[in-house]
Amino acid sequence: MTARRWALVLAPLVVSAISCVVLAATMPGASLVMRASLALVPLWVGLVVSAVVGVVLGLRARRERLRAEREAALAAVAAEAGERGRAIEHDAHRRFVARLDHELKNPLTAIRAAVAGLAAGVSSGGPLPEVEQARLLETIDGQSARIASLVADLRKVGELERAELEWEVVDSAQLVAEAVEDVVQASVGVGGGTRRVELALPRAPWPLPPVRGDVDLLHLALTNVIGNAIKYSAPESVVEVRGSEQGGWVAIEVADTGLGVPADELPIVFDELARSSRTRHLPGTGIGLSLVRIVVERHGGTVEIRSREGTGTAVTLRLPVDPR
Amino acid sequence: MTARVLLVDDEEAIRASLAPFLTRAGLEVHTASDGEEALAAVARLRPELVVCDVLMPNLDGRSVVRRLREAGDWTPVILLTQVGESYERSAALEEGADDYLNKPFDPAELLARIRAVLRRAVPGVPSLPAATVVASGELRLDRAARRVFVGDREVDLTPRASLLLDYLMTHPDELHTREHLLATLWGFGAVVASRAVDHRVAEIRRVLGDDAAAPRWIETVPAGGYRFCAPVGVVR
């Protein structure tokens, strides 16, 4: 029973006890003699019992009605959310299949065409010129490698969704600094010269607080985002990486002045295989940002993108601060 | 001497394309199209190595390895695993395959693994990846229990470092690139995430008291990767 109910139950007893003390003090020895018709006593008793039962049953009925209403409301909300979730999932699935189809059909068409070319050479009796043959074989090799790398990327997504995380306290400042260093190292020689990445981490009032997570996966997510910034911006431009503490979160923002993402493609950049029609000429299968999303979400964090086509992009990763 | 290899896959296209490739690489190749056929072929041909797909009708690849090992047959097996099967999951099954390769693979990569397994194999003796306990000098690794000992002292490694040590110890004297280790042990490869491997190697060295400059166990190969440089034996 709640304290309120106990108070309701005990209130009459307290009032009568106080009355008893007051009466005993003010009118010592006084007595009250009541006379009632015996026939009316059962009627009074019946009335009192009926009233008590009526009130108790009434209260219970009201409580049940309220609970039923609350449950119905909750069920309606859940059903609506479930339906919306299913619709979103269905939508994402449909987009995924469409992109898979798109990513597979081009290399497969090229392979079949190359094989047909080789077969035609064989059936016509005369061997194909060596140069021609080498070119067709090169096509088959390159396009099958493209499909293989697509399958490998899809496997990475599957791995990351299920991989067991190795939780530890991660120094986020060190994590960001190492990711920047590794991407800059890897960019040496690609497109000539070292890329400039400016790293800004707070020192006052205190350094970036630690996060809890799997340091390898967080490193993978960060290098992906920083690598994208470098890949989609001009070689002479500067990429900025900023760390900050916001409430209970560590926010890491990676900003570039590169190609940018068209507004209509922003909602799907974190989907598997999402590739902008404008970046198809660049290597990659469009799996990177979905890996980032999976890693960040598995750490209880969020990832956001702000972008203007032709101006630049900023991707922000937010990870919960280690509570200890 | 040409090594006799049995290639087991239910997909005709795989057998028809891979067998000639391996033959041209100097191997004597025989094929089987499912697990039952493979067991019969192993008994009949006594191959030096079996390359076996996992997902097959009748008897799958894992059951083939289990049946062989139960019968005391230590013919090395390379399993061709399906999507989403990392070394960790495969190794956790403790079925005693000698190596794992994910489809789709580069045929040259398969050939490199075949050569490495053949080089390590001693006929009739359980290979390191099929052993429960392996040791190298003072270092002892209980693979089933995931426990590591240096002399009498038990040491503590993070799960991923112990998995890395397991892989390096059971594949000694082979150069493993960071990318290969990452893809095999972590299940994902990334161009710039190879630092993850360096971190774990540093952890193993620190915990085991191994010196990178004069390594007793794990050697850094400049611009290459890592190699377990000491002899490793099976502890019974």
mmCIF file of N, CA and C in Angstrom, chain A residues 17-67:
data_model
loop_
_atom_site.group_PDB
_atom_site.id
_atom_site.type_symbol
_atom_site.label_atom_id
_atom_site.label_comp_id
_atom_site.label_asym_id
_atom_site.label_seq_id
_atom_site.Cartn_x
_atom_site.Cartn_y
_atom_site.Cartn_z
ATOM 1 N N ALA A 17 -8.892 9.340 18.090
ATOM 2 C CA ALA A 17 -8.001 9.304 19.261
ATOM 3 C C ALA A 17 -7.855 10.706 19.853
ATOM 4 N N ILE A 18 -7.708 11.723 18.980
ATOM 5 C CA ILE A 18 -7.587 13.113 19.454
ATOM 6 C C ILE A 18 -8.879 13.528 20.175
ATOM 7 N N SER A 19 -10.064 13.189 19.548
ATOM 8 C CA SER A 19 -11.369 13.521 20.151
ATOM 9 C C SER A 19 -11.473 12.904 21.536
ATOM 10 N N CYS A 20 -11.001 11.631 21.634
ATOM 11 C CA CYS A 20 -11.052 10.896 22.908
ATOM 12 C C CYS A 20 -10.280 11.660 23.985
ATOM 13 N N VAL A 21 -9.075 12.085 23.620
ATOM 14 C CA VAL A 21 -8.215 12.794 24.585
ATOM 15 C C VAL A 21 -8.871 14.114 25.004
ATOM 16 N N VAL A 22 -9.404 14.851 23.990
ATOM 17 C CA VAL A 22 -10.023 16.156 24.259
ATOM 18 C C VAL A 22 -11.246 15.985 25.174
ATOM 19 N N LEU A 23 -12.118 14.991 24.830
ATOM 20 C CA LEU A 23 -13.342 14.761 25.618
ATOM 21 C C LEU A 23 -12.998 14.343 27.051
ATOM 22 N N ALA A 24 -11.985 13.441 27.153
ATOM 23 C CA ALA A 24 -11.601 12.960 28.479
ATOM 24 C C ALA A 24 -11.103 14.111 29.342
ATOM 25 N N ALA A 25 -10.401 15.054 28.704
ATOM 26 C CA ALA A 25 -9.828 16.174 29.450
ATOM 27 C C ALA A 25 -10.893 17.208 29.827
ATOM 28 N N THR A 26 -11.778 17.536 28.861
ATOM 29 C CA THR A 26 -12.751 18.621 29.100
ATOM 30 C C THR A 26 -13.982 18.159 29.869
ATOM 31 N N MET A 27 -14.444 16.926 29.576
ATOM 32 C CA MET A 27 -15.668 16.453 30.275
ATOM 33 C C MET A 27 -15.414 15.115 30.946
ATOM 34 N N PRO A 28 -14.616 15.118 32.014
ATOM 35 C CA PRO A 28 -14.341 13.845 32.675
ATOM 36 C C PRO A 28 -15.620 13.254 33.292
ATOM 37 N N GLY A 29 -15.857 11.959 33.094
ATOM 38 C CA GLY A 29 -17.013 11.276 33.680
ATOM 39 C C GLY A 29 -18.289 11.406 32.886
ATOM 40 N N ALA A 30 -18.332 12.279 31.858
ATOM 41 C CA ALA A 30 -19.569 12.442 31.076
ATOM 42 C C ALA A 30 -19.855 11.185 30.275
ATOM 43 N N SER A 31 -21.121 10.834 30.090
ATOM 44 C CA SER A 31 -21.455 9.649 29.288
ATOM 45 C C SER A 31 -22.620 9.948 28.369
ATOM 46 N N LEU A 32 -22.716 9.174 27.322
ATOM 47 C CA LEU A 32 -23.793 9.356 26.347
ATOM 48 C C LEU A 32 -24.571 8.051 26.252
ATOM 49 N N VAL A 33 -25.877 8.105 26.504
ATOM 50 C CA VAL A 33 -26.715 6.908 26.381
ATOM 51 C C VAL A 33 -27.598 7.083 25.169
ATOM 52 N N MET A 34 -27.488 6.123 24.207
ATOM 53 C CA MET A 34 -28.276 6.235 22.977
ATOM 54 C C MET A 34 -29.337 5.160 22.961
ATOM 55 N N ARG A 35 -30.464 5.539 22.466
ATOM 56 C CA ARG A 35 -31.534 4.556 22.308
ATOM 57 C C ARG A 35 -31.860 4.472 20.836
ATOM 58 N N ALA A 36 -31.984 3.227 20.312
ATOM 59 C CA ALA A 36 -32.369 3.071 18.906
ATOM 60 C C ALA A 36 -33.329 1.910 18.794
ATOM 61 N N SER A 37 -34.178 1.990 17.781
ATOM 62 C CA SER A 37 -35.115 0.891 17.563
ATOM 63 C C SER A 37 -34.317 -0.312 17.051
ATOM 64 N N LEU A 38 -34.499 -1.483 17.696
ATOM 65 C CA LEU A 38 -33.764 -2.705 17.306
ATOM 66 C C LEU A 38 -34.004 -3.051 15.850
ATOM 67 N N ALA A 39 -35.234 -2.825 15.388
ATOM 68 C CA ALA A 39 -35.564 -3.188 14.007
ATOM 69 C C ALA A 39 -34.715 -2.403 13.004
ATOM 70 N N LEU A 40 -34.351 -1.134 13.392
ATOM 71 C CA LEU A 40 -33.611 -0.301 12.437
ATOM 72 C C LEU A 40 -32.107 -0.629 12.389
ATOM 73 N N VAL A 41 -31.560 -1.342 13.445
ATOM 74 C CA VAL A 41 -30.111 -1.626 13.492
ATOM 75 C C VAL A 41 -29.629 -2.395 12.251
ATOM 76 N N PRO A 42 -30.276 -3.564 11.867
ATOM 77 C CA PRO A 42 -29.804 -4.253 10.651
ATOM 78 C C PRO A 42 -29.862 -3.352 9.427
ATOM 79 N N LEU A 43 -30.850 -2.474 9.354
ATOM 80 C CA LEU A 43 -30.967 -1.599 8.197
ATOM 81 C C LEU A 43 -29.748 -0.669 8.105
ATOM 82 N N TRP A 44 -29.344 -0.035 9.278
ATOM 83 C CA TRP A 44 -28.166 0.826 9.306
ATOM 84 C C TRP A 44 -26.902 0.050 8.930
ATOM 85 N N VAL A 45 -26.767 -1.156 9.516
ATOM 86 C CA VAL A 45 -25.590 -1.992 9.199
ATOM 87 C C VAL A 45 -25.535 -2.279 7.704
ATOM 88 N N GLY A 46 -26.705 -2.680 7.152
ATOM 89 C CA GLY A 46 -26.773 -2.988 5.710
ATOM 90 C C GLY A 46 -26.376 -1.795 4.873
ATOM 91 N N LEU A 47 -26.880 -0.613 5.282
ATOM 92 C CA LEU A 47 -26.597 0.605 4.538
ATOM 93 C C LEU A 47 -25.089 0.903 4.510
ATOM 94 N N VAL A 48 -24.475 0.789 5.710
ATOM 95 C CA VAL A 48 -23.038 1.061 5.811
ATOM 96 C C VAL A 48 -22.230 0.088 4.954
ATOM 97 N N VAL A 49 -22.550 -1.242 5.085
ATOM 98 C CA VAL A 49 -21.819 -2.257 4.305
ATOM 99 C C VAL A 49 -21.987 -1.988 2.809
ATOM 100 N N SER A 50 -23.233 -1.706 2.356
ATOM 101 C CA SER A 50 -23.484 -1.436 0.942
ATOM 102 C C SER A 50 -22.657 -0.253 0.454
ATOM 103 N N ALA A 51 -22.644 0.796 1.290
ATOM 104 C CA ALA A 51 -21.894 1.996 0.896
ATOM 105 C C ALA A 51 -20.406 1.670 0.729
ATOM 106 N N VAL A 52 -19.851 0.922 1.719
ATOM 107 C CA VAL A 52 -18.424 0.575 1.655
ATOM 108 C C VAL A 52 -18.132 -0.267 0.406
ATOM 109 N N VAL A 53 -18.954 -1.326 0.189
ATOM 110 C CA VAL A 53 -18.738 -2.208 -0.971
ATOM 111 C C VAL A 53 -18.860 -1.395 -2.263
ATOM 112 N N GLY A 54 -19.902 -0.527 -2.295
ATOM 113 C CA GLY A 54 -20.115 0.280 -3.501
ATOM 114 C C GLY A 54 -18.911 1.154 -3.815
ATOM 115 N N VAL A 55 -18.384 1.817 -2.789
ATOM 116 C CA VAL A 55 -17.236 2.709 -3.014
ATOM 117 C C VAL A 55 -16.004 1.917 -3.489
ATOM 118 N N VAL A 56 -15.743 0.765 -2.810
ATOM 119 C CA VAL A 56 -14.580 -0.053 -3.171
ATOM 120 C C VAL A 56 -14.690 -0.525 -4.621
ATOM 121 N N LEU A 57 -15.871 -1.088 -4.988
ATOM 122 C CA LEU A 57 -16.044 -1.598 -6.351
ATOM 123 C C LEU A 57 -15.934 -0.477 -7.381
ATOM 124 N N GLY A 58 -16.514 0.669 -7.035
ATOM 125 C CA GLY A 58 -16.467 1.819 -7.943
ATOM 126 C C GLY A 58 -15.035 2.245 -8.225
ATOM 127 N N LEU A 59 -14.245 2.328 -7.144
ATOM 128 C CA LEU A 59 -12.848 2.730 -7.310
ATOM 129 C C LEU A 59 -12.078 1.745 -8.176
ATOM 130 N N ARG A 60 -12.369 0.431 -7.923
ATOM 131 C CA ARG A 60 -11.636 -0.585 -8.681
ATOM 132 C C ARG A 60 -12.002 -0.505 -10.180
ATOM 133 N N ALA A 61 -13.277 -0.315 -10.462
ATOM 134 C CA ALA A 61 -13.711 -0.240 -11.866
ATOM 135 C C ALA A 61 -13.031 0.935 -12.564
ATOM 136 N N ARG A 62 -12.909 2.054 -11.830
ATOM 137 C CA ARG A 62 -12.325 3.242 -12.432
ATOM 138 C C ARG A 62 -10.836 2.988 -12.741
ATOM 139 N N ARG A 63 -10.183 2.300 -11.771
ATOM 140 C CA ARG A 63 -8.769 2.025 -11.949
ATOM 141 C C ARG A 63 -8.554 1.133 -13.184
ATOM 142 N N GLU A 64 -9.444 0.127 -13.324
ATOM 143 C CA GLU A 64 -9.290 -0.791 -14.463
ATOM 144 C C GLU A 64 -9.529 -0.081 -15.792
ATOM 145 N N ARG A 65 -10.510 0.822 -15.780
ATOM 146 C CA ARG A 65 -10.819 1.536 -17.011
ATOM 147 C C ARG A 65 -9.615 2.399 -17.424
ATOM 148 N N LEU A 66 -9.027 3.081 -16.421
ATOM 149 C CA LEU A 66 -7.872 3.940 -16.704
ATOM 150 C C LEU A 66 -6.701 3.128 -17.256
ATOM 151 N N ARG A 67 -6.495 1.941 -16.622
ATOM 152 C CA ARG A 67 -5.371 1.118 -17.069
ATOM 153 C C ARG A 67 -5.590 0.656 -18.512
#
